[in-house]
Coordinates of C-alpha atoms in Angstrom, one line a residue:
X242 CA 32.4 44.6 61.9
X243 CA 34.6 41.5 60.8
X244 CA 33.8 39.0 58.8
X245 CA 31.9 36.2 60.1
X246 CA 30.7 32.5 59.6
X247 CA 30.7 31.7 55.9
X248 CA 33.1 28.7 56.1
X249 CA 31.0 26.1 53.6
X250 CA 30.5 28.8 51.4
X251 CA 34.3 30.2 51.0
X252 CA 35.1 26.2 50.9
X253 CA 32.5 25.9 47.8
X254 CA 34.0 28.9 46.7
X255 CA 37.7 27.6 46.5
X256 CA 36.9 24.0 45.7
X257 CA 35.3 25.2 42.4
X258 CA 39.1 27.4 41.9
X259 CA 40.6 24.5 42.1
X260 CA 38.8 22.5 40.1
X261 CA 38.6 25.2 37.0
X262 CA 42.6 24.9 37.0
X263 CA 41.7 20.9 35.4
X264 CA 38.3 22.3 33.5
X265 CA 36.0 25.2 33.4
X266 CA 33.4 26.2 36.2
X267 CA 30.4 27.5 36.1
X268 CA 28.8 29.1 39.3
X269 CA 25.2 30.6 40.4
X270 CA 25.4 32.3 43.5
X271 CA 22.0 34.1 44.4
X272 CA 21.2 36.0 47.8
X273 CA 18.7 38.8 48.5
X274 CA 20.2 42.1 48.5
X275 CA 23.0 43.1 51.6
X276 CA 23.3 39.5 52.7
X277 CA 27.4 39.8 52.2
X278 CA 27.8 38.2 48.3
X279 CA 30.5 40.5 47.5
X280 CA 31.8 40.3 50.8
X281 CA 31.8 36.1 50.5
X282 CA 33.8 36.7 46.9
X283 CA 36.2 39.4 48.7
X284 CA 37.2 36.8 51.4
X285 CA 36.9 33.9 49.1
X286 CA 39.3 34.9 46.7
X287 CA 41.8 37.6 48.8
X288 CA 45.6 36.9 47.3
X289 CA 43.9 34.9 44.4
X290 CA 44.0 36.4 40.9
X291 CA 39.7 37.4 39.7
X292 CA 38.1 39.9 38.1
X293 CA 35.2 41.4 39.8
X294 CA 32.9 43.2 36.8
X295 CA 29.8 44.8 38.2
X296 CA 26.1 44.7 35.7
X297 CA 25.7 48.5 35.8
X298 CA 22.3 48.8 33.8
X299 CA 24.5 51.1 31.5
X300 CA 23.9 50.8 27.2
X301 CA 25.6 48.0 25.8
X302 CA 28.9 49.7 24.7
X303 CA 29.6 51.6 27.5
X304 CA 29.1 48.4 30.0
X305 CA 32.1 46.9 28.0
X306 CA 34.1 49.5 27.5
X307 CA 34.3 49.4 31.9
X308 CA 34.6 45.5 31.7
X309 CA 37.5 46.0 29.0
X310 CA 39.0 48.4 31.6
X311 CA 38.4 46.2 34.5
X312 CA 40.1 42.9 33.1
X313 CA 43.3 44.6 31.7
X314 CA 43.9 45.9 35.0
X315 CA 43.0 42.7 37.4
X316 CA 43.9 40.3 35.0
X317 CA 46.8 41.7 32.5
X318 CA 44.5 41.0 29.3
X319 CA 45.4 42.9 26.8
X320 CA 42.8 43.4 24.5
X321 CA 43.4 45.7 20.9
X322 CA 41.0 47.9 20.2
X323 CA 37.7 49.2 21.7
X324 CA 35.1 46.8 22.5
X325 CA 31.7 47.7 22.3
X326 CA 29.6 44.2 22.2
X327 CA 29.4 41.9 25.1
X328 CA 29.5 38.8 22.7
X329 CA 33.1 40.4 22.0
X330 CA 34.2 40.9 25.5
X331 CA 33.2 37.3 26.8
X332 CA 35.0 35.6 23.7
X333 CA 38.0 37.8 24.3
X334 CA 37.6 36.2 28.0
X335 CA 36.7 32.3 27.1
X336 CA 39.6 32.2 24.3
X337 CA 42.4 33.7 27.4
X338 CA 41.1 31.0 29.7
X339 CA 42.4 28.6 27.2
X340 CA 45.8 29.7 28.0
X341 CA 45.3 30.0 31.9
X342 CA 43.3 29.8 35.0
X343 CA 41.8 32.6 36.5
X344 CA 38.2 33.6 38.1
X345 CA 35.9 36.5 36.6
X346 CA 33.2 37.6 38.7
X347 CA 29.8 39.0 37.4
X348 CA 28.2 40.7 40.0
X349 CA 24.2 41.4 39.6
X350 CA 24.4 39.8 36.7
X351 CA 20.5 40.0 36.2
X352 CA 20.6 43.5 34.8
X353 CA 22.1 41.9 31.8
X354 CA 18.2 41.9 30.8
X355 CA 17.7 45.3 30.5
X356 CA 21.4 46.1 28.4
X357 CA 20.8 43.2 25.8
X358 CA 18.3 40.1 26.1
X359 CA 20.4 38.3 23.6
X360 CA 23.5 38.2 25.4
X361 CA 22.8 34.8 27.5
X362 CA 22.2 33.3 23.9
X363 CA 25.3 34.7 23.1
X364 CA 27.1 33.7 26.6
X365 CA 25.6 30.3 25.7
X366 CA 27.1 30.0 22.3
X367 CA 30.5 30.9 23.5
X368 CA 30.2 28.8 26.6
X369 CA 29.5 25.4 24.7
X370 CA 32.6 26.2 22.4
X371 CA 34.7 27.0 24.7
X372 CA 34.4 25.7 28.2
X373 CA 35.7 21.8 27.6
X374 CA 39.2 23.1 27.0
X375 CA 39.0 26.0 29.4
X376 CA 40.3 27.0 32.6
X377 CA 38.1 29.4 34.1
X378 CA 36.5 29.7 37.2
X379 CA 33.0 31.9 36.0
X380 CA 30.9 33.2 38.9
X381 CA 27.3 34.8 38.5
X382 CA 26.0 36.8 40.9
X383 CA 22.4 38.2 41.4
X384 CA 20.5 39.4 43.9
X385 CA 16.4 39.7 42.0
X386 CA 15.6 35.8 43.0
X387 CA 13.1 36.1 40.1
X388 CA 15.1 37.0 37.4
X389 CA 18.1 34.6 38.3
X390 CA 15.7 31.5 38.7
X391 CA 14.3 32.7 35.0
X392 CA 17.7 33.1 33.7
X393 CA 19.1 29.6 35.3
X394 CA 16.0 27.2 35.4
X395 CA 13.6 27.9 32.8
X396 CA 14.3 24.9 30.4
X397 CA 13.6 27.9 27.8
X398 CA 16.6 30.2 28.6
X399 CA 19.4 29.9 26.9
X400 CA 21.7 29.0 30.0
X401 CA 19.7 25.9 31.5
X402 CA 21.9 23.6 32.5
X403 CA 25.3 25.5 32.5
X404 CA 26.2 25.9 35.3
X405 CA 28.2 23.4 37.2
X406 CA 27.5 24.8 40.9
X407 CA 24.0 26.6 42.4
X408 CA 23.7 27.8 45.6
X409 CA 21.8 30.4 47.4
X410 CA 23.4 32.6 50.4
X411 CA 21.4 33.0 53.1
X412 CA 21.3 35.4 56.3
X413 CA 23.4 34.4 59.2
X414 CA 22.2 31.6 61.6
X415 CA 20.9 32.3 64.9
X416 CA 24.1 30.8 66.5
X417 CA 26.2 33.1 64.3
X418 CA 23.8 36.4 65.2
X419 CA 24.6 35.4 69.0
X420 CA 28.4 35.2 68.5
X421 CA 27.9 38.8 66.7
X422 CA 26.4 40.5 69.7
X423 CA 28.2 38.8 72.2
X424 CA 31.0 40.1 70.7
X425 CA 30.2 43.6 70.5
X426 CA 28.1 43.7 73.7
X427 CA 28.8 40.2 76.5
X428 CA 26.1 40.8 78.7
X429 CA 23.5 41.7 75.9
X430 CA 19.6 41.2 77.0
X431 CA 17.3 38.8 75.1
X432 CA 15.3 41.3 74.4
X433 CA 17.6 42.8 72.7
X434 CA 18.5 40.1 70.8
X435 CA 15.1 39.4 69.8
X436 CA 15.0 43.0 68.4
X437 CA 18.1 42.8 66.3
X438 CA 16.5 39.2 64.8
X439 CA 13.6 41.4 64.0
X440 CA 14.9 44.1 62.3
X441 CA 17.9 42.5 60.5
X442 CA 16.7 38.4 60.2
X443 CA 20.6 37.9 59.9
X444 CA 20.7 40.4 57.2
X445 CA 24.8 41.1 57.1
X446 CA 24.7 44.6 55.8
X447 CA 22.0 45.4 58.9
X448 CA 23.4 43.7 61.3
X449 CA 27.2 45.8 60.4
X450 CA 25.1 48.8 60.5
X451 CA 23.6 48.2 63.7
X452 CA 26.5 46.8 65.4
X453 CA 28.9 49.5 64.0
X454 CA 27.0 52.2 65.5
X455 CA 26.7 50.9 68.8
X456 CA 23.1 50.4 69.0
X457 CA 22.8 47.4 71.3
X458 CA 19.9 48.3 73.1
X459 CA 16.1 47.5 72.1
X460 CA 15.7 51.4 72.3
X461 CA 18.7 52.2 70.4
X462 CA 17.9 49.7 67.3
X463 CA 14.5 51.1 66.8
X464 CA 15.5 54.8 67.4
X465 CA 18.3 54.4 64.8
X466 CA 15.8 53.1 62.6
X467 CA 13.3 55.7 62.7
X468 CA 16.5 58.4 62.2
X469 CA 16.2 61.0 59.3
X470 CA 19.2 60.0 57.7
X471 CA 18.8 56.3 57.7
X472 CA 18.3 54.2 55.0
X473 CA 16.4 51.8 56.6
X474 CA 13.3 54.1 56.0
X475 CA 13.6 53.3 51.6
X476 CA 15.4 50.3 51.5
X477 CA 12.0 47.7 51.6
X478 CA 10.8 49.9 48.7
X479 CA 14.1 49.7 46.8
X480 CA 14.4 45.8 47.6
X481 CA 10.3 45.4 46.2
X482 CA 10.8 48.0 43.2
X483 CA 13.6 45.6 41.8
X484 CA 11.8 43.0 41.8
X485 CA 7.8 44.3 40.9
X486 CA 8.7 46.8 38.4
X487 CA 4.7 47.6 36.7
X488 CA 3.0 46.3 39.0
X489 CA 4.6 47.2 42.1
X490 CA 1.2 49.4 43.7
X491 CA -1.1 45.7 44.0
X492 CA 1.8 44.1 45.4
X493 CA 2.8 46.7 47.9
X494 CA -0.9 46.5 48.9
X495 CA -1.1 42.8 49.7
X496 CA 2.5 43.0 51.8
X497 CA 1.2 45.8 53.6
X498 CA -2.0 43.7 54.2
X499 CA -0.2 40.6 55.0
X500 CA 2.3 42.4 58.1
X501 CA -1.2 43.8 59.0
X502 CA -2.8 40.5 60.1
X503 CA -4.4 40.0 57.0
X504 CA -3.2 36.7 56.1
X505 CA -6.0 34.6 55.0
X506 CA -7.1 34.6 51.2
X507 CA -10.7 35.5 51.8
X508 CA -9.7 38.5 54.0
X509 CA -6.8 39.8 50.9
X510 CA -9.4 39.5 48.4
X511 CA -11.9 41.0 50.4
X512 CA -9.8 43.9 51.6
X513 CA -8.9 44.7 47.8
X514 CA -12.1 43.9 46.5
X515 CA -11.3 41.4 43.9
X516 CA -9.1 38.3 43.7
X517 CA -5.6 38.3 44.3
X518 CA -4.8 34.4 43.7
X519 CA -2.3 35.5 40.7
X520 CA -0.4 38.3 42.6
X521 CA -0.3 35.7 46.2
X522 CA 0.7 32.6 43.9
X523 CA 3.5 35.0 42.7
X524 CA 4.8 36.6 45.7
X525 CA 5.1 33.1 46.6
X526 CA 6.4 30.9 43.8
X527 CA 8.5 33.8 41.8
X528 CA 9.8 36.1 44.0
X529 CA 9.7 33.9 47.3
X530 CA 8.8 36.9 49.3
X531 CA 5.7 35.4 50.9
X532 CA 5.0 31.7 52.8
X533 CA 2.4 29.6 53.0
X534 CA 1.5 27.9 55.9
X535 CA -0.4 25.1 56.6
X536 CA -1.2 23.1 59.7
X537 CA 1.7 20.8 59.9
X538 CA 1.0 17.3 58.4
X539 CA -2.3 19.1 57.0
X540 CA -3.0 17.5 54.1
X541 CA -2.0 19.0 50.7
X542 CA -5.2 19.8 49.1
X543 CA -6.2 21.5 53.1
X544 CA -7.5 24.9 52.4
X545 CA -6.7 25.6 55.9
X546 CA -3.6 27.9 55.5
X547 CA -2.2 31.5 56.1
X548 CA 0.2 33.5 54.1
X549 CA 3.0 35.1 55.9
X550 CA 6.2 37.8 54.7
X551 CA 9.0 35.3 55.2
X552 CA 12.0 38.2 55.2
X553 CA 12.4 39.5 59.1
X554 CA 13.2 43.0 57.5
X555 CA 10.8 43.5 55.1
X556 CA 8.1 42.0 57.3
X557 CA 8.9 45.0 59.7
X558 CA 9.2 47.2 57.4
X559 CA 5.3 46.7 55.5
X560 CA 4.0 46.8 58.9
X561 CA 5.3 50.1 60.0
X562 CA 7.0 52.0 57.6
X563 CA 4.8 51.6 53.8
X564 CA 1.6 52.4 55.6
X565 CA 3.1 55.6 57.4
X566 CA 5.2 57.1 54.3
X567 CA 3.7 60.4 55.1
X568 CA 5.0 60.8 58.4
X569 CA 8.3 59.8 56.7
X570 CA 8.3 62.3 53.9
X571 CA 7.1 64.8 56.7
X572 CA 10.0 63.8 58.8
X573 CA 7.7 63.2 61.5
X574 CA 9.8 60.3 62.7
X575 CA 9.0 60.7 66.4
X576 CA 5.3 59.7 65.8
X577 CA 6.2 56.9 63.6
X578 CA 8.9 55.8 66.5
X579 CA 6.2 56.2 69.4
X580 CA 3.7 54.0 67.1
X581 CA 6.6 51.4 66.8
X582 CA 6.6 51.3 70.6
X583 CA 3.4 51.0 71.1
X584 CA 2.7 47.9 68.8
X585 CA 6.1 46.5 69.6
X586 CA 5.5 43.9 72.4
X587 CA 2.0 42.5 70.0
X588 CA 4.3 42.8 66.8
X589 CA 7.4 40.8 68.2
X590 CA 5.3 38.5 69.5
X591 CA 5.1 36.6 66.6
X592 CA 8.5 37.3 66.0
X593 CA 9.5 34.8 68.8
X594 CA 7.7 31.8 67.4
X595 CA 9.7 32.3 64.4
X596 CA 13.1 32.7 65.9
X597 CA 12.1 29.6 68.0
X598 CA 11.0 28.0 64.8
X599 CA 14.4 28.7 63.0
X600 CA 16.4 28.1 66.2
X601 CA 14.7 24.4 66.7
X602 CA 15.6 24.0 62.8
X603 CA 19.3 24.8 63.3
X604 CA 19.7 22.1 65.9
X605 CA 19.4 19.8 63.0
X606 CA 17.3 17.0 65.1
X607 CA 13.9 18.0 63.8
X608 CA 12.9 17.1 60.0
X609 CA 9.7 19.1 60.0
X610 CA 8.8 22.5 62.4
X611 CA 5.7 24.8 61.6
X612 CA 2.6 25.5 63.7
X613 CA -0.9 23.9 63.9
X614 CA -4.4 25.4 64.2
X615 CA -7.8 23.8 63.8
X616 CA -10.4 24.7 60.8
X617 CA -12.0 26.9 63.6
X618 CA -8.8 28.8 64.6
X619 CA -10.0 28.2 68.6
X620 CA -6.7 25.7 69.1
X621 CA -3.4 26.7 67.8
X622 CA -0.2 25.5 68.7
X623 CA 2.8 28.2 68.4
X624 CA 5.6 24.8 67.2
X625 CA 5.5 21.4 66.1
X626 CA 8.6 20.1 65.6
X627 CA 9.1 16.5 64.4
X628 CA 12.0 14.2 63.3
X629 CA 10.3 11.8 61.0
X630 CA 13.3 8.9 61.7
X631 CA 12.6 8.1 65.4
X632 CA 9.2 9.4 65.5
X633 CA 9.9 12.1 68.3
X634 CA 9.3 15.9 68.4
X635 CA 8.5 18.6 71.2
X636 CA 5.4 20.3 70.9
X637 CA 5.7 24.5 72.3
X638 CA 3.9 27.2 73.7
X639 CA 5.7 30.2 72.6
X640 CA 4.9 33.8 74.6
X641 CA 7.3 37.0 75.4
X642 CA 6.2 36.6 79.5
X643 CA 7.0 33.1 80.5
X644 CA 3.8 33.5 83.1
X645 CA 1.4 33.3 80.8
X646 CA 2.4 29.9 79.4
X647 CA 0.3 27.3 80.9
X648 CA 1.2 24.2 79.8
X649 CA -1.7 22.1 81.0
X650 CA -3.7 24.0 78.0
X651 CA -0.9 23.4 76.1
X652 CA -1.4 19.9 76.9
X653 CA -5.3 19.7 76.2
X654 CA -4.5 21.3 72.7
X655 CA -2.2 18.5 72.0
X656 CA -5.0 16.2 72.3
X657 CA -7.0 17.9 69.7
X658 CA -3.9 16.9 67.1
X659 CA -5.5 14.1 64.6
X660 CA -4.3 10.5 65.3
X661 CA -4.1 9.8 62.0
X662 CA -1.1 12.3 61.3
X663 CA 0.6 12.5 65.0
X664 CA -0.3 9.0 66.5
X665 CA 2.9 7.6 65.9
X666 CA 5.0 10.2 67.2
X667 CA 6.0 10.7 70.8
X668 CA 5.6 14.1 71.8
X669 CA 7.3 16.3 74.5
X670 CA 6.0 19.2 75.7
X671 CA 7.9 23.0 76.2
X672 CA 7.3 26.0 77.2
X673 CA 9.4 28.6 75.5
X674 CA 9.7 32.6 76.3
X675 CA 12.6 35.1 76.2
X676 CA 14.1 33.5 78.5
X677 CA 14.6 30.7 76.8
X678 CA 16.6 32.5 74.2

């Protein structure tokens, strides 16, 4: 597949080049795992002259000894000697960008946590000696959310406040996963469509792999999915393992929970038997693998509210690949396929509201979008969306089969909104289904 979209990003990218060549840069690019940051770097800098040094979690010594390696042969440093200390290698580095410009890449640079916790006071050190009279474009990479935000925006840590540029990649747009399929496949079908938004989310690496193996077909995605071989079957565990570590099992159990339909707190607690406010606060604030959602314009001390996997993939994934990991280590794919089929049109259900939620949010007219339900759950609207400047928004029922929208109870719901949050907005209403994709 060719490269796609990614225009403010390589802009970012080259902008900050350009400015090192007066002073020194300082980037922080994060993005969940496969979203395409190497790929971003590869396109960003092709013809321009970098060093791309990957974090292996490797001891000290041996990690520099490959960096060493690495920079003499994409940069021409020459460097005497054998170095064996990161502190070493990144004054080797800083003191050469005082002589020239050039752009050294550090690629999942969290792991530098489990060679030596003392090297980002180190990095530091070198970094406020250095940087005013250098020339060097420094990028960080990582891909554990948690462990960049520590490293980056803990006033604690020794590199708060360094950087000079943060930014986070995110999936491809819902325009951008359009142009993708159209061009491998013109006359795809919404449903299909809908499929590839729930097994990828705009994922880059997933979408390649889908699109590179011709499976443009609802039937195709999900059967290449459930294949022996693929590695769709351990990649949620490998993404959740990275960031868990110890406690891993209670997380697991509350995402499998969650992509169940056990969103509320009372039912999580309830289903593991003691309270899991600590482990939801931190699947939400740390590692940003949950939501929570609230009635729109609910007020913020509302315990009305829901918790739901915000990832497309993973959200699959803990709803029908953790709870079945026997039938995977069986190989008893077929079963695990035929159960994916049978849940599907229930399952991607839910998944419309949310591409409809995202696609509304794209348009960039709308300030606020999310989804309202009373205390009792009896009225619940699928999307809200409001733009808080002119006071206008659309109000949507959201279902696969366009027949079993009836907008007249949409429009009784709508009533049930309180005047005191949505008085002053003039609302319009839709009704939205796949074919309105």
């Amino acid at each position: 597949m060719r490269f796609y979209n990614r225009d403010t990003e390589i802009a970012i990218m080259q902008e900050n080049e350009r400015q090192a060549e007066r002073s020194a840069t300082f980037t922080v690019l994060m993005g969940r795992r496969r979203v395409g940051k190497t790929s971003l770097i590869t396109k960003a800098f092709k013809g321009r002259q970098y060093a791309y040094l990957f974090v292996s979690k490797d001891n000290e010594a041996v990690l520099c000894g490959k960096f060493q390696q690495a920079v003499e042969a994409q940069l021409g440093i020459k460097v005497y000697g054998r170095l064996t200390r990161f502190r070493d290698f990144f004054e080797v580095v800083m003191r050469e960008s005082l002589q020239r410009h050039f752009t050294v890449v550090f690629d999942e640079f969290q792991n530098l946590y489990k060679v030596n916790p003392a090297i980002f006071s180190e990095m530091q050190d070198l970094w406020d000696r250095y940087h005013n009279e250098s020339h060097i474009n420094l990028i960080t990479m990582g891909s554990i959310r948690s462990l960049m935000k520590r490293i980056f925006d803990d006033e604690n840590e020794p590199l708060y406040g360094r950087p000079t540029s943060k930014f986070t990649l995110l999936p491809f747009s819902i325009d951008v996963l359009k142009q993708i399929f159209h061009d491998h496949k013109p006359d795809y079908k919404n449903e299909d469509l809908l499929c590839l938004y729930m097994l990828t989310g705009g994922v880059a690496k997933y979408v390649e792999l889908l699109m590179d193996s011709g499976c443009y077909t609802k039937e195709k995605m999900l059967n290449y999915f459930c294949r022996q071989d693929f590695y769709f079957l351990t990649e949620g565990r490998d993404l959740m393992n990275q960031e868990f570590g110890d406690e891993g099992t209670t997380y697991f159990s509350i995402l499998q929970l969650i992509a169940a339909g056990l969103n509320r707190r009372s039912d999580i607690d309830g289903a593991m038997q003691k309270d899991m406010g600590s482990f939801l606060q931190n699947l939400e604030k740390n590692f940003h693998v949950i939501s929570r959602l609230k009635p729109l314009l609910a007020k913020p001390n509302s315990k009305t509210s829901a918790y739901e996997i915000s990832d497309q993939f993973l959200r699959f994934w803990f709803r029908f690949v953790w709870p079945y990991q026997s039938l995977v280590e069986r190989q008893q794919l077929s079963l695990l396929r035929q159960h994916i089929g049978q849940q599907y049109e229930q399952f991607s259900g839910r998944t419309l509201e949310q591409y409809f939620q995202q696609a509304t949010m794209e348009t960039g007219q709308y300030t606020l979008i999310g989804n309202w339900w009373d205390r009792k759950g009896e009225n619940e609207i699928d999307m809200i969306a409001l733009n808080e400047f002119d006071h206008t928004g659309i109000v949507a029922e959201i279902k696969r089969n366009s027949k079993k929208i009836s907008l007249s109870e949409l429009e009784r719901k709508v009533k049930m909104l309180p005047s005191s949050a949505f008085g002053q907005y003039h609302l319009s209403l839709q009704a939205l289904s796949l074919e309105e994709m």
